[in-house]
Amino acid sequence: MKLEDLKKIREKAEKDIVLRDGKSRIKVTVGMGTSGIAAGARETLKAFLEEIEKRGLHDVLVTQAGEKGLSSHEPVVTVSEEGKGQVVYGNVTRDVAVKIVAEHLVNGSPVSANIIEVNK
Amino acid sequence: MKKRLDVLICGGGACLSSHSQDVKNKFIEVLKAKGLTDEINLVETGCMGPCEMGPVMVVYPDGSFYVQLTENDVEPIVEEHFLKGRPYQKKLWAAPEARKIVEEKRQVPFFEKQQKVVLALCGKIDPESVDEYIANRGYEALGKVVTEMTPEAVIEEMLKSGQRGRGGAGFPTGLKWKFGKASEGKQKYIVCNADEGDPGAFMDRAVLEGDPHSVIEGMAIAAYSIGADKGFVYCRAEYPLAIKRLEAALKQARAMGLLGKNIFESGFSFDIEVRMGAGAFVCGEETALMASIEGKRGQPRPKPPFPAQKGLWGHPTVINNVETLAAIRHIILNGADWYASIGTEKSKGTKVFALSGKVVNTGLVEVPMGITLRELLYDIGGGIPNGKKFKAVQTGGPSGGCIPAAHMDTPLDYESLTKLGAIMGSGGVIVLDEDTCMVNVAKFFLEFSVEESCGQCAPCRIGLKQMHDLLEKICEGKGKMEDLDLLESLAHTIKATSLCGLGQTAPNPVLSTMKYFRDEYEAHIKEQRCPAGVCKDLISYVVDESKCIGCTACARTCPVSAISGAPKQKHRIDPSICTRCGSCIVKCPVKAIYIGPGAVKREVESKKLHLEKTL
């Protein structure tokens, strides 16, 4: 093994334990209350995880939370970005989730059709 | 699929014995049943520290800290926390000090005052995954050392860091390496002393179980510095898990070329072999340890020659302790100045302590040198349980001494502890409360040393036995005041004339308890009274007749029929028959039985009388 090889292993392995340091650029919180789950939040969550993995976005944290009270708009997803505030999305189906990853997380432009609230 | 949760469940020795494995298996089962295996990362780690609360588990990214888990908690945790994002309050650590539930690990007072260097990865990584170690800058220090630094520069850095050996004696690591380097010889060895034998010390086990690669890396750096190509880890066979994880780590390191020939293409070659000890305490002494590795009987030999001059098979050998070696990569990566900035003037860096005995949070803690005993016991340890009064701590095990309450604000460093007649030792801290008899404590440690004496030299073999017999006499209420002088003179003779560290330090517990608790010794001798109510010959169990309801529970449980009294009548304990086993006190529903002071001598006459009565 060379020193560069060690560096490569480290770079790869670091991504697998990033959760334990709590360091991330963007946090995606999926509302997983009872009504969220009933509206398909599990699928939404899975879609986020798959899509993020596919694109290799290692600085994005996906986590879950209770419901916000907007039952009619479930699944509800909040995207928070360091220094840029929060965007709350409603009716996030699998397709919308994929769209949010591509447009918001990668390109930085929120998916306006599904926004319910923006907190600065 | 991207993992969204890291669930770290403690697989340290203490948690394993409180069935963390069953909890882990249940998690695997439930996660599979709910189809969550792909998105949740379940990792078994080394010791996280708060062993008292085991099995423990931490969930990232939020850092929720779960304690005292059972299989029944698994379903609700998965359902509530992993699925709905609501931490399962019932098993989150409720810190007794704060009287509130603590949701994040870093807010737990137990962790707040700690500074983890050696234990940083224990409980944070999977000890059987070299990748997770490398992700935390593992083997980077070794890479830097062998490709960029000369052995002299490494030794210089170690000298500058001021690190002292964590095995007990506190000899500067850099100096030891310098001697090892200076010794002439084609073949040299590096040995890791993992023969942790002090009662109440388990920090080395935790490091080997939780972060074995850090020890391997430390050994490789030491080997490079002194010019060794072969290392041994001498570990006691009673640590099967530590050995298993270490062997696994060695295998991974070899497979990746981190051990073996031409490491990092630098020309430096090094490999490690594990040798198991059979659990003799004396084999922690370095010359006995080397004899044991050579396949001989584990007996110490006189020094000099020191191991650095003539060690294993006559070759120069450097022996370092587990905790010492585990810290080395951090010194190389962060620099000697960083390490030297932690701690006190003469005691640098952090120290791992194993808290046990009468303290709320028993377990492993790592703190900067120089923290006070009060901070260690109250802020981190959570104080004394059941509202009892603190009496003393015993540090350094059977080689150490006690620190009484009056010295609570002493900084914990090598010099201050030595000044008090205690020693740093390997870091075992046994907390004693008001219910502990100090004469009995001294007797306990002496008994240990008598058992563990190798028998080679007379002062240790015969002298310690004599001291032990004197203490036994005192505990039975048959001691004389002259015995105290005799104890003291024996102690000094044994210290001065024993061959090795075992004998030289074994009298310490007696000397230090006599220094701080002479009144207890005198009470045993002059009044035949054990103030703590421990020594069986000097106490009596008494029924408080005003409280006794005559339920007969005590009489029925008494194994020697010492309790008389008809149902609904007041009961009585015959002190001449009573063996002071204490089972009645546990059974009494109204707490009517108490331990009375003052000696009641068992007399043959009264036994006869009882026999006649029962016949």
XYZ file of C-alpha atoms in Angstrom:
735
model
C 0.000 0.000 0.000
C 1.146 3.523 -0.767
C 0.285 6.655 1.138
C -2.017 7.740 -1.694
C -3.895 4.448 -1.452
C -4.575 5.107 2.209
C -5.895 8.544 1.303
C -8.262 7.023 -1.241
C -9.602 4.491 1.228
C -10.081 7.248 3.746
C -11.997 9.477 1.359
C -14.321 6.641 0.502
C -14.751 5.428 4.082
C -15.335 8.925 5.455
C -18.561 9.155 3.505
C -19.902 6.073 5.226
C -19.564 7.497 8.706
C -20.507 11.104 7.967
C -23.716 10.759 9.990
C -21.745 10.357 13.213
C -20.129 13.774 12.876
C -23.376 15.592 12.226
C -21.701 17.604 9.445
C -23.803 18.213 6.375
C -24.652 20.957 3.887
C -28.348 20.253 3.538
C -30.781 18.469 5.788
C -33.897 16.821 4.389
C -36.506 16.070 7.031
C -39.393 13.823 6.072
C -42.540 14.118 8.212
C -43.182 10.617 9.445
C -46.163 11.034 11.719
C -49.104 8.671 11.454
C -50.805 10.660 8.716
C -47.505 11.143 6.902
C -46.938 7.427 6.786
C -50.555 6.874 5.726
C -50.009 9.269 2.843
C -46.923 7.365 1.701
C -44.067 9.090 3.525
C -42.151 5.812 3.669
C -41.989 5.718 -0.116
C -40.991 9.366 -0.190
C -38.207 8.735 2.281
C -36.954 5.766 0.322
C -37.029 7.798 -2.880
C -34.860 10.483 -1.282
C -32.369 7.944 0.007
C -32.116 6.161 -3.341
C -31.839 9.307 -5.393
C -29.249 10.878 -3.116
C -27.173 7.728 -3.204
C -27.454 7.519 -6.967
C -26.144 11.047 -7.365
C -23.466 10.581 -4.716
C -24.587 13.550 -2.633
C -22.618 12.819 0.506
C -23.203 16.124 2.207
C -26.962 15.663 2.436
C -28.511 14.350 5.585
C -31.882 12.624 5.466
C -33.764 12.414 8.694
C -37.307 11.985 9.881
C -39.580 13.942 12.211
C -43.110 13.924 13.548
C -45.901 15.686 11.693
C -46.329 19.407 11.420
C -50.113 19.319 11.507
C -50.670 19.823 7.790
C -52.350 16.480 7.324
C -53.944 17.392 4.041
C -50.567 18.141 2.485
C -48.758 15.009 3.638
C -46.171 13.760 2.946
C -44.507 16.951 4.137
C -40.783 17.407 3.624
C -38.540 20.182 4.950
C -35.278 21.079 3.259
C -32.952 23.166 5.431
C -29.741 24.604 4.166
C -27.033 26.189 6.279
C -27.467 29.965 6.037
C -30.329 29.767 3.540
C -33.276 28.986 5.760
C -35.931 26.337 5.264
C -38.259 25.343 2.496
C -41.293 23.248 3.419
C -42.784 21.092 0.672
C -46.213 19.449 0.630
C -47.655 16.458 -1.243
C -44.228 15.053 -1.849
C -44.745 11.877 -3.796
C -41.957 9.700 -5.146
C -41.761 11.767 -8.340
C -41.700 15.053 -6.473
C -38.949 13.721 -4.234
C -36.806 12.892 -7.256
C -37.495 16.358 -8.629
C -36.528 18.026 -5.333
C -33.233 16.179 -5.320
C -32.434 17.166 -8.881
C -33.616 20.767 -8.806
C -33.257 21.906 -5.205
C -30.449 19.828 -3.730
C -28.271 19.751 -6.833
C -29.109 22.946 -8.688
C -30.226 25.107 -5.807
C -33.624 26.127 -7.201
C -36.591 25.005 -5.090
C -39.499 23.163 -6.759
C -42.008 25.987 -6.563
C -45.138 23.953 -7.348
C -44.948 22.066 -4.059
C -43.751 24.763 -1.668
C -46.053 25.451 1.263
C -43.817 27.634 3.335
C -40.451 29.353 3.221
C -38.661 30.264 6.457
C -35.680 32.531 6.180
C -29.411 3.137 -0.764
C -28.003 5.975 1.290
C -28.029 5.207 4.999
C -30.045 7.732 6.921
C -29.355 6.517 10.469
C -26.278 5.129 12.148
C -27.274 2.996 15.095
C -24.280 2.223 17.270
C -24.873 -0.440 19.850
C -22.230 -1.028 22.481
C -20.426 -4.358 22.251
C -18.020 -3.681 25.120
C -17.485 -6.350 27.737
C -19.905 -4.864 30.264
C -22.742 -4.348 27.786
C -22.239 -7.826 26.365
C -22.729 -9.258 29.812
C -25.965 -7.306 30.144
C -27.103 -8.981 26.897
C -26.468 -6.279 24.293
C -26.019 -9.092 21.793
C -29.645 -10.164 22.239
C -30.787 -6.580 21.733
C -28.645 -6.303 18.616
C -30.048 -9.521 17.172
C -33.560 -8.332 17.878
C -32.811 -5.099 16.024
C -31.552 -7.070 13.048
C -34.742 -9.097 13.106
C -37.121 -6.128 13.446
C -35.299 -3.972 10.896
C -35.503 -6.845 8.438
C -39.187 -7.435 9.123
C -39.953 -3.760 8.498
C -37.735 -3.567 5.432
C -35.406 -0.967 6.935
C -32.136 -2.877 6.641
C -30.986 -0.874 3.621
C -31.452 2.552 5.117
C -30.318 1.985 8.680
C -26.751 1.144 9.528
C -26.447 -1.053 12.615
C -22.927 -1.124 14.039
C -21.532 -2.920 17.048
C -18.878 -0.786 18.715
C -16.473 -0.976 21.621
C -17.129 0.389 25.098
C -18.910 3.757 25.234
C -18.143 4.374 28.908
C -21.283 4.381 31.052
C -21.157 0.655 31.805
C -23.588 1.021 34.696
C -26.345 1.913 32.228
C -25.771 -0.958 29.795
C -26.723 -2.077 27.281
C -26.313 1.382 25.770
C -26.865 2.607 22.223
C -26.482 5.897 20.395
C -28.379 6.905 17.274
C -26.873 9.346 14.786
C -27.277 11.943 13.275
C -29.357 13.244 16.181
C -27.221 11.613 18.886
C -30.014 10.155 21.016
C -28.496 8.113 23.807
C -30.397 5.024 24.911
C -29.668 3.093 28.095
C -30.639 -0.154 29.816
C -32.144 -1.629 26.705
C -33.984 -4.912 26.611
C -35.362 -6.863 23.685
C -38.804 -5.425 24.444
C -37.598 -1.904 23.700
C -36.571 -2.757 20.177
C -40.021 -2.687 18.543
C -41.068 0.677 20.011
C -37.694 2.262 19.220
C -37.871 1.169 15.592
C -41.525 2.169 15.327
C -41.316 5.519 17.108
C -37.788 6.721 16.509
C -36.497 5.087 13.351
C -39.782 5.413 11.493
C -41.517 8.444 12.937
C -38.525 10.372 14.192
C -39.655 10.617 17.795
C -36.949 9.373 20.169
C -38.362 6.756 22.529
C -38.393 8.771 25.752
C -38.726 5.808 28.076
C -35.203 4.595 27.505
C -33.349 7.837 26.817
C -30.755 8.590 29.442
C -32.388 10.585 32.198
C -29.450 12.102 34.000
C -30.199 11.958 37.717
C -28.278 15.196 38.241
C -30.372 17.143 35.779
C -33.649 15.342 36.558
C -34.545 15.498 32.943
C -34.301 13.349 29.924
C -31.251 14.007 27.859
C -31.835 13.657 24.167
C -28.380 14.248 22.895
C -25.311 12.352 23.923
C -23.190 15.448 24.227
C -25.584 16.970 26.767
C -25.222 14.064 29.187
C -23.175 15.398 32.119
C -21.248 12.140 32.137
C -19.819 13.029 28.725
C -19.752 16.798 29.045
C -16.606 17.144 31.166
C -14.692 14.422 29.433
C -12.028 14.947 26.820
C -11.720 11.875 24.692
C -8.448 11.229 22.920
C -7.585 7.604 23.524
C -11.249 6.635 23.788
C -12.383 8.936 20.969
C -13.224 6.076 18.651
C -14.302 3.571 21.286
C -18.030 3.396 20.865
C -17.926 5.412 17.665
C -16.595 2.937 15.150
C -16.973 -0.724 14.375
C -13.803 -2.196 15.876
C -13.774 -4.944 13.296
C -13.806 -2.547 10.356
C -10.445 -1.135 9.364
C -12.245 1.190 6.931
C -14.011 3.005 9.745
C -10.674 3.409 11.514
C -9.061 4.765 8.366
C -11.991 7.149 7.905
C -10.948 8.662 11.222
C -7.407 9.313 9.987
C -6.270 5.831 10.918
C -2.756 4.806 9.876
C -2.084 8.339 8.688
C 0.328 8.897 11.560
C 2.207 5.719 10.674
C 2.319 6.804 7.043
C 3.679 10.185 8.019
C 6.266 8.734 10.370
C 7.740 6.161 7.994
C 7.755 8.338 4.908
C 8.572 11.782 6.268
C 10.262 11.485 9.651
C 13.509 9.998 10.913
C 13.353 7.783 14.002
C 15.210 10.517 15.882
C 12.584 13.083 14.914
C 9.784 10.825 16.164
C 11.541 10.319 19.496
C 12.145 14.070 19.722
C 8.432 14.668 19.141
C 7.510 12.168 21.850
C 9.929 13.788 24.304
C 8.433 17.171 23.514
C 4.893 15.902 24.080
C 5.795 14.991 27.653
C 3.724 11.808 27.515
C 4.354 9.466 30.419
C 3.658 5.753 30.525
C 0.070 4.984 31.455
C 0.827 1.588 32.949
C 1.462 2.999 36.379
C 5.023 4.140 36.913
C 4.724 7.189 34.667
C 8.098 6.917 32.924
C 8.384 9.306 29.940
C 7.631 7.402 26.715
C 10.102 9.367 24.612
C 12.919 8.613 27.021
C 12.139 4.910 26.979
C 12.265 4.931 23.188
C 15.517 6.896 23.234
C 17.105 4.196 25.392
C 15.694 1.505 23.114
C 17.079 3.261 20.058
C 20.487 3.792 21.661
C 20.846 0.124 22.616
C 23.076 -1.834 20.274
C 21.541 -4.869 18.670
C 20.447 -6.240 15.331
C 17.227 -7.641 16.683
C 14.956 -5.404 18.770
C 11.422 -5.869 20.038
C 8.453 -3.741 20.966
C 6.003 -5.180 23.477
C 2.538 -3.983 24.341
C 1.698 -4.736 27.946
C -1.993 -5.632 27.977
C -1.809 -7.698 31.125
C -4.224 -5.504 33.003
C -4.624 -7.072 36.408
C -5.585 -4.450 39.003
C -8.995 -5.137 40.504
C -11.321 -2.472 39.139
C -9.222 -1.505 36.096
C -10.543 -2.207 32.624
C -9.391 0.650 30.394
C -6.917 -1.405 28.391
C -9.532 -4.024 27.688
C -11.900 -1.309 26.445
C -9.292 0.137 24.083
C -8.389 -3.267 22.644
C -12.057 -4.153 22.256
C -13.169 -0.810 20.890
C -10.249 0.521 18.864
C -7.623 -2.207 18.345
C -6.023 -0.556 15.321
C -4.878 2.429 17.389
C -2.733 0.084 19.486
C -1.320 -1.612 16.393
C -0.482 1.768 14.857
C 1.146 2.963 18.091
C 3.271 -0.169 18.221
C 4.360 0.224 14.615
C 5.405 3.832 15.240
C 7.333 2.780 18.353
C 8.990 -0.038 16.421
C 10.070 2.331 13.654
C 11.571 4.701 16.212
C 13.683 2.146 18.042
C 14.499 -0.021 15.025
C 12.409 -3.083 15.847
C 10.772 -5.317 13.257
C 8.801 -7.536 15.577
C 6.232 -6.834 18.254
C 4.303 -8.785 20.843
C 1.023 -7.981 22.521
C 0.914 -9.691 25.887
C -2.733 -9.945 26.829
C -4.423 -11.945 29.532
C -6.487 -14.914 28.427
C -9.385 -13.576 30.515
C -9.927 -10.982 27.789
C -11.181 -13.255 25.000
C -13.121 -10.515 23.206
C -10.156 -8.144 23.237
C -7.970 -10.881 21.797
C -10.527 -11.784 19.164
C -10.898 -8.197 17.959
C -7.167 -7.595 18.078
C -6.498 -10.719 16.012
C -9.136 -9.616 13.520
C -7.536 -6.175 13.326
C -4.064 -7.666 12.828
C -5.376 -9.798 9.988
C -6.937 -6.776 8.266
C -3.804 -4.691 8.750
C -1.667 -7.448 7.238
C -4.036 -7.893 4.304
C -3.807 -4.177 3.524
C -0.044 -4.107 3.850
C -0.146 -1.917 6.956
C 1.831 -4.608 8.704
C 4.409 -6.819 7.049
C 7.235 -6.059 4.653
C 8.045 -2.648 3.276
C 5.188 -0.675 4.862
C 4.142 2.334 2.712
C 7.093 1.459 0.461
C 9.448 2.943 3.015
C 11.606 -0.094 3.559
C 10.273 -0.448 7.103
C 8.967 -3.907 7.998
C 7.059 -4.846 11.102
C 4.659 -7.495 12.342
C 2.918 -8.320 15.599
C 2.168 -11.533 17.426
C -0.322 -11.939 20.268
C 0.765 -13.863 23.341
C -1.738 -14.831 25.997
C -1.018 -14.784 29.697
C -2.697 -17.161 32.090
C -3.869 -14.414 34.400
C -1.023 -14.098 36.884
C -0.933 -10.552 38.255
C 2.861 -10.583 38.493
C 3.126 -10.989 34.706
C 2.153 -7.335 34.377
C 5.612 -6.619 35.802
C 7.794 -6.187 32.759
C 10.559 -8.679 33.491
C 8.042 -11.382 34.488
C 6.054 -10.541 31.363
C 9.096 -11.074 29.180
C 9.867 -14.390 30.877
C 6.305 -15.463 30.149
C 6.577 -14.482 26.474
C 9.798 -16.493 26.257
C 7.818 -19.491 27.434
C 9.330 -19.541 30.895
C 7.684 -19.328 34.279
C 6.417 -15.785 34.866
C 8.849 -14.573 37.487
C 10.522 -11.189 37.718
C 14.276 -10.732 37.667
C 16.389 -7.939 39.123
C 16.804 -4.706 37.166
C 19.232 -3.563 35.759
C 19.720 -4.659 33.095
C 16.586 -2.865 31.983
C 14.525 -4.344 29.141
C 15.669 -1.544 26.834
C 19.200 -2.936 27.251
C 18.550 -6.648 27.604
C 14.985 -7.730 27.097
C 13.297 -10.556 25.239
C 15.811 -13.330 24.562
C 18.532 -10.892 25.556
C 17.649 -8.325 22.864
C 16.767 -4.671 23.465
C 13.030 -4.434 24.129
C 10.709 -1.504 24.717
C 7.546 -2.229 26.685
C 4.647 0.192 26.595
C 1.160 -0.031 27.985
C -2.013 -0.171 25.832
C -3.269 3.301 26.697
C 0.187 4.799 26.082
C 0.391 3.239 22.630
C -3.172 4.184 21.674
C -2.396 7.881 22.257
C 0.692 7.966 20.046
C -1.015 8.448 16.689
C -2.832 11.481 18.088
C 0.463 13.010 19.211
C 1.961 12.504 15.746
C -1.117 13.824 13.917
C -1.856 16.813 16.142
C 1.683 17.581 17.233
C 3.571 17.411 20.502
C 2.553 20.956 21.418
C -1.121 20.074 21.227
C -0.632 17.110 23.552
C 1.528 19.094 25.930
C -1.142 21.789 26.151
C -3.506 19.316 27.827
C -3.045 18.505 31.491
C -0.677 19.927 34.079
C 2.943 21.008 34.002
C 4.408 17.601 34.748
C 1.534 15.338 33.760
C 0.537 15.919 30.161
C -2.380 14.708 28.139
C -5.508 12.875 29.129
C -5.976 9.878 31.385
C -8.578 7.152 31.253
C -10.051 6.204 34.602
C -12.179 3.185 35.379
C -14.766 4.271 37.923
C -16.165 1.514 40.072
C -17.521 0.898 43.531
C -19.953 3.199 45.314
C -20.561 5.746 42.578
C -23.661 6.378 40.474
C -22.097 6.269 36.993
C -19.606 3.469 37.005
C -17.685 3.029 33.790
C -14.855 4.429 31.743
C -14.062 8.107 31.581
C -11.274 10.090 29.963
C -10.327 13.461 31.385
C -7.447 15.911 31.118
C -4.759 15.299 33.728
C -5.134 17.608 36.683
C -8.909 17.455 37.008
C -9.879 17.266 40.682
C -11.176 14.175 42.375
C -14.356 16.103 43.195
C -15.045 16.821 39.513
C -14.353 13.218 38.607
C -16.656 11.782 41.265
C -19.476 14.287 41.350
C -19.644 15.967 37.938
C -18.851 12.890 35.887
C -19.457 10.056 38.316
C -22.772 11.503 39.492
C -21.910 11.231 43.184
C -22.484 8.514 45.754
C -25.663 6.426 45.422
C -28.408 6.066 48.055
C -27.542 9.320 49.791
C -24.531 7.794 51.503
C -21.498 9.764 52.582
C -18.268 9.615 50.607
C -15.374 8.137 52.524
C -12.387 7.633 50.208
C -11.238 6.411 46.829
C -8.644 3.741 46.246
C -6.444 4.454 43.241
C -3.819 2.200 41.719
C -5.419 -1.014 42.988
C -3.333 -3.268 45.226
C -0.243 -1.145 44.573
C -1.912 2.124 45.379
C -3.473 3.880 48.286
C -6.542 5.745 49.355
C -7.471 9.400 49.145
C -9.841 10.530 51.905
C -12.577 13.147 51.654
C -10.292 15.875 52.998
C -8.267 15.729 49.783
C -11.202 15.880 47.390
C -9.801 18.926 45.635
C -6.457 17.367 44.843
C -5.674 17.509 41.134
C -5.320 14.052 39.663
C -1.783 13.916 38.336
C 1.244 11.723 39.000
C 2.929 14.028 41.517
C -0.093 14.984 43.613
C -1.212 11.394 43.995
C 2.250 10.182 44.972
C 2.450 12.950 47.546
C -0.754 11.683 49.158
C 0.600 8.131 49.338
C -1.689 6.914 46.573
C -0.529 6.355 43.002
C -1.940 6.978 39.563
C -1.412 3.334 38.677
C -3.231 2.184 35.627
C -6.249 4.338 36.454
C -8.602 2.171 38.449
C -10.642 4.325 40.832
C -12.639 2.417 43.419
C -15.071 4.608 45.329
C -15.746 3.758 48.975
C -18.624 5.121 51.036
C -19.355 5.280 54.753
C -20.353 1.609 54.820
C -16.817 0.526 53.897
C -14.409 -0.587 56.600
C -10.947 0.678 55.738
C -9.183 -2.067 57.685
C -11.164 -4.576 55.694
C -10.250 -2.798 52.431
C -6.569 -2.982 53.303
C -7.000 -6.652 54.160
C -8.752 -7.281 50.832
C -5.934 -5.801 48.760
C -3.283 -7.551 50.819
C -5.074 -10.828 50.368
C -4.893 -10.198 46.625
C -1.141 -9.537 46.778
C -0.530 -12.605 48.959
C -2.387 -14.731 46.417
C -0.519 -13.200 43.488
C 2.988 -13.208 44.972
C 5.174 -15.398 42.793
C 7.000 -16.670 45.856
C 10.477 -15.975 44.598
C 11.662 -13.525 47.263
C 11.101 -13.813 50.992
C 9.927 -10.289 51.868
C 6.981 -10.592 49.522
C 6.206 -14.263 50.067
C 6.539 -14.335 53.872
C 6.234 -10.676 54.820
C 2.911 -10.035 53.103
C 1.432 -13.136 54.686
C 2.496 -11.874 58.098
C 0.922 -8.500 57.433
C -2.239 -10.198 56.282
C -2.421 -12.303 59.448
C -2.032 -9.201 61.590
C -4.885 -7.507 59.758
C -7.039 -10.567 60.156
C -6.361 -10.488 63.873
C -7.373 -6.853 64.054
C -10.576 -7.515 62.124
C -11.451 -10.251 64.577
C -11.057 -7.853 67.472
C -7.976 -9.627 68.776
C -5.426 -7.014 67.744
C -3.099 -5.098 70.035
C -1.826 -1.568 69.649
C 1.709 -2.925 69.149
C 0.443 -4.689 66.045
C 0.099 -1.334 64.319
C 3.795 -0.606 64.833
C 4.642 -4.084 63.667
C 2.510 -3.616 60.549
C 4.253 -0.390 59.763
C 7.743 -1.756 60.235
C 6.949 -4.838 58.159
C 5.522 -2.622 55.440
C 8.667 -0.526 55.190
C 10.929 -3.569 55.196
C 8.931 -5.274 52.445
C 8.908 -2.098 50.363
C 12.658 -1.733 50.692
C 13.711 -5.327 50.112
C 11.303 -6.886 47.611
C 12.627 -7.815 44.210
C 9.924 -6.397 41.987
C 7.167 -3.842 41.863
C 4.560 -6.205 43.235
C 6.256 -6.585 46.595
C 7.575 -3.031 46.632
C 4.083 -1.589 46.393
C 1.867 -4.233 48.026
C 2.081 -2.667 51.525
C 0.802 0.683 50.175
C -2.911 0.072 50.847
C -2.108 -0.709 54.494
C 0.193 2.274 54.944
C -2.224 4.728 53.391
C -5.302 3.493 55.254
C -3.286 3.633 58.477
C -2.261 7.167 57.625
C -5.758 8.491 56.982
C -7.965 6.145 58.982
C -5.899 5.281 62.019
C -8.979 5.885 64.167
C -10.688 2.940 62.494
C -7.762 0.669 63.227
C -7.778 1.858 66.834
C -11.529 1.316 67.188
C -11.047 -2.282 66.072
C -8.265 -2.806 68.593
C -9.232 -0.719 71.603
C -13.005 -1.026 71.513
C -13.437 -4.191 69.448
C -15.702 -2.102 67.289
C -15.951 -1.868 63.503
C -17.236 1.680 62.861
C -18.539 0.813 59.396
C -20.287 -2.295 60.639
C -18.502 -4.675 58.291
C -16.123 -6.927 60.244
C -18.256 -9.897 61.199
C -16.652 -10.579 64.532
C -17.214 -7.053 65.724
C -20.861 -6.537 64.910
C -24.138 -8.002 66.011
C -27.519 -8.114 64.368
C -30.200 -6.814 66.687
C -33.994 -6.803 66.447
C -35.575 -3.499 67.340
C -38.443 -4.806 69.445
C -40.480 -1.657 69.057
C -40.660 -2.282 65.294
C -40.851 -6.104 65.164
C -44.296 -7.349 64.128
C -43.555 -11.024 64.766
C -44.050 -12.141 61.165
C -41.376 -14.872 61.562
C -39.849 -14.041 58.161
C -36.405 -13.576 59.696
C -36.553 -16.755 61.743
C -37.550 -18.754 58.684
C -34.731 -17.430 56.527
C -31.977 -17.745 59.143
C -29.691 -20.569 57.982
C -28.433 -21.388 61.480
C -31.668 -20.974 63.466
C -30.277 -18.170 65.553
C -33.599 -16.314 65.698
C -36.238 -17.285 68.218
C -39.781 -16.035 68.777
C -43.295 -17.285 68.238
C -45.628 -15.807 65.577
C -46.898 -12.326 66.495
C -44.313 -12.212 69.287
C -41.174 -10.124 69.407
C -38.210 -11.950 67.897
C -34.684 -12.166 69.184
C -31.322 -12.989 67.603
C -28.884 -15.069 69.601
C -25.513 -13.454 68.874
C -23.654 -16.560 69.912
C -25.166 -18.560 67.062
C -25.604 -15.790 64.473
C -23.054 -15.990 61.647
C -23.666 -12.363 60.541
C -24.733 -13.450 57.079
C -27.233 -10.614 56.824
C -30.074 -12.597 55.246
C -32.546 -11.584 57.997
C -31.974 -7.883 57.393
C -32.976 -8.337 53.762
C -36.112 -10.338 54.585
C -37.542 -8.111 57.346
C -40.545 -6.265 55.899
C -40.538 -3.504 58.517
C -36.773 -2.874 58.714
C -36.707 -3.866 62.377
C -33.256 -5.468 62.232
C -30.148 -3.304 62.430
C -26.431 -3.814 62.750
C -25.461 -3.081 66.311
C -22.071 -1.757 67.273
C -19.819 -3.345 69.845
C -18.336 -6.777 69.936
C -20.269 -9.763 71.080
C -17.846 -12.598 71.439
C -19.097 -15.973 70.456
C -18.643 -18.193 73.400
C -18.470 -21.915 73.365
C -20.545 -22.038 76.517
C -23.546 -20.351 75.029
C -23.383 -22.622 71.991
C -23.590 -25.606 74.284
C -26.526 -24.033 76.058
C -28.311 -23.622 72.747
C -27.655 -27.231 71.817
C -29.101 -28.398 75.088
C -32.152 -26.213 74.540
C -32.802 -27.521 71.059
C -32.245 -31.129 72.054
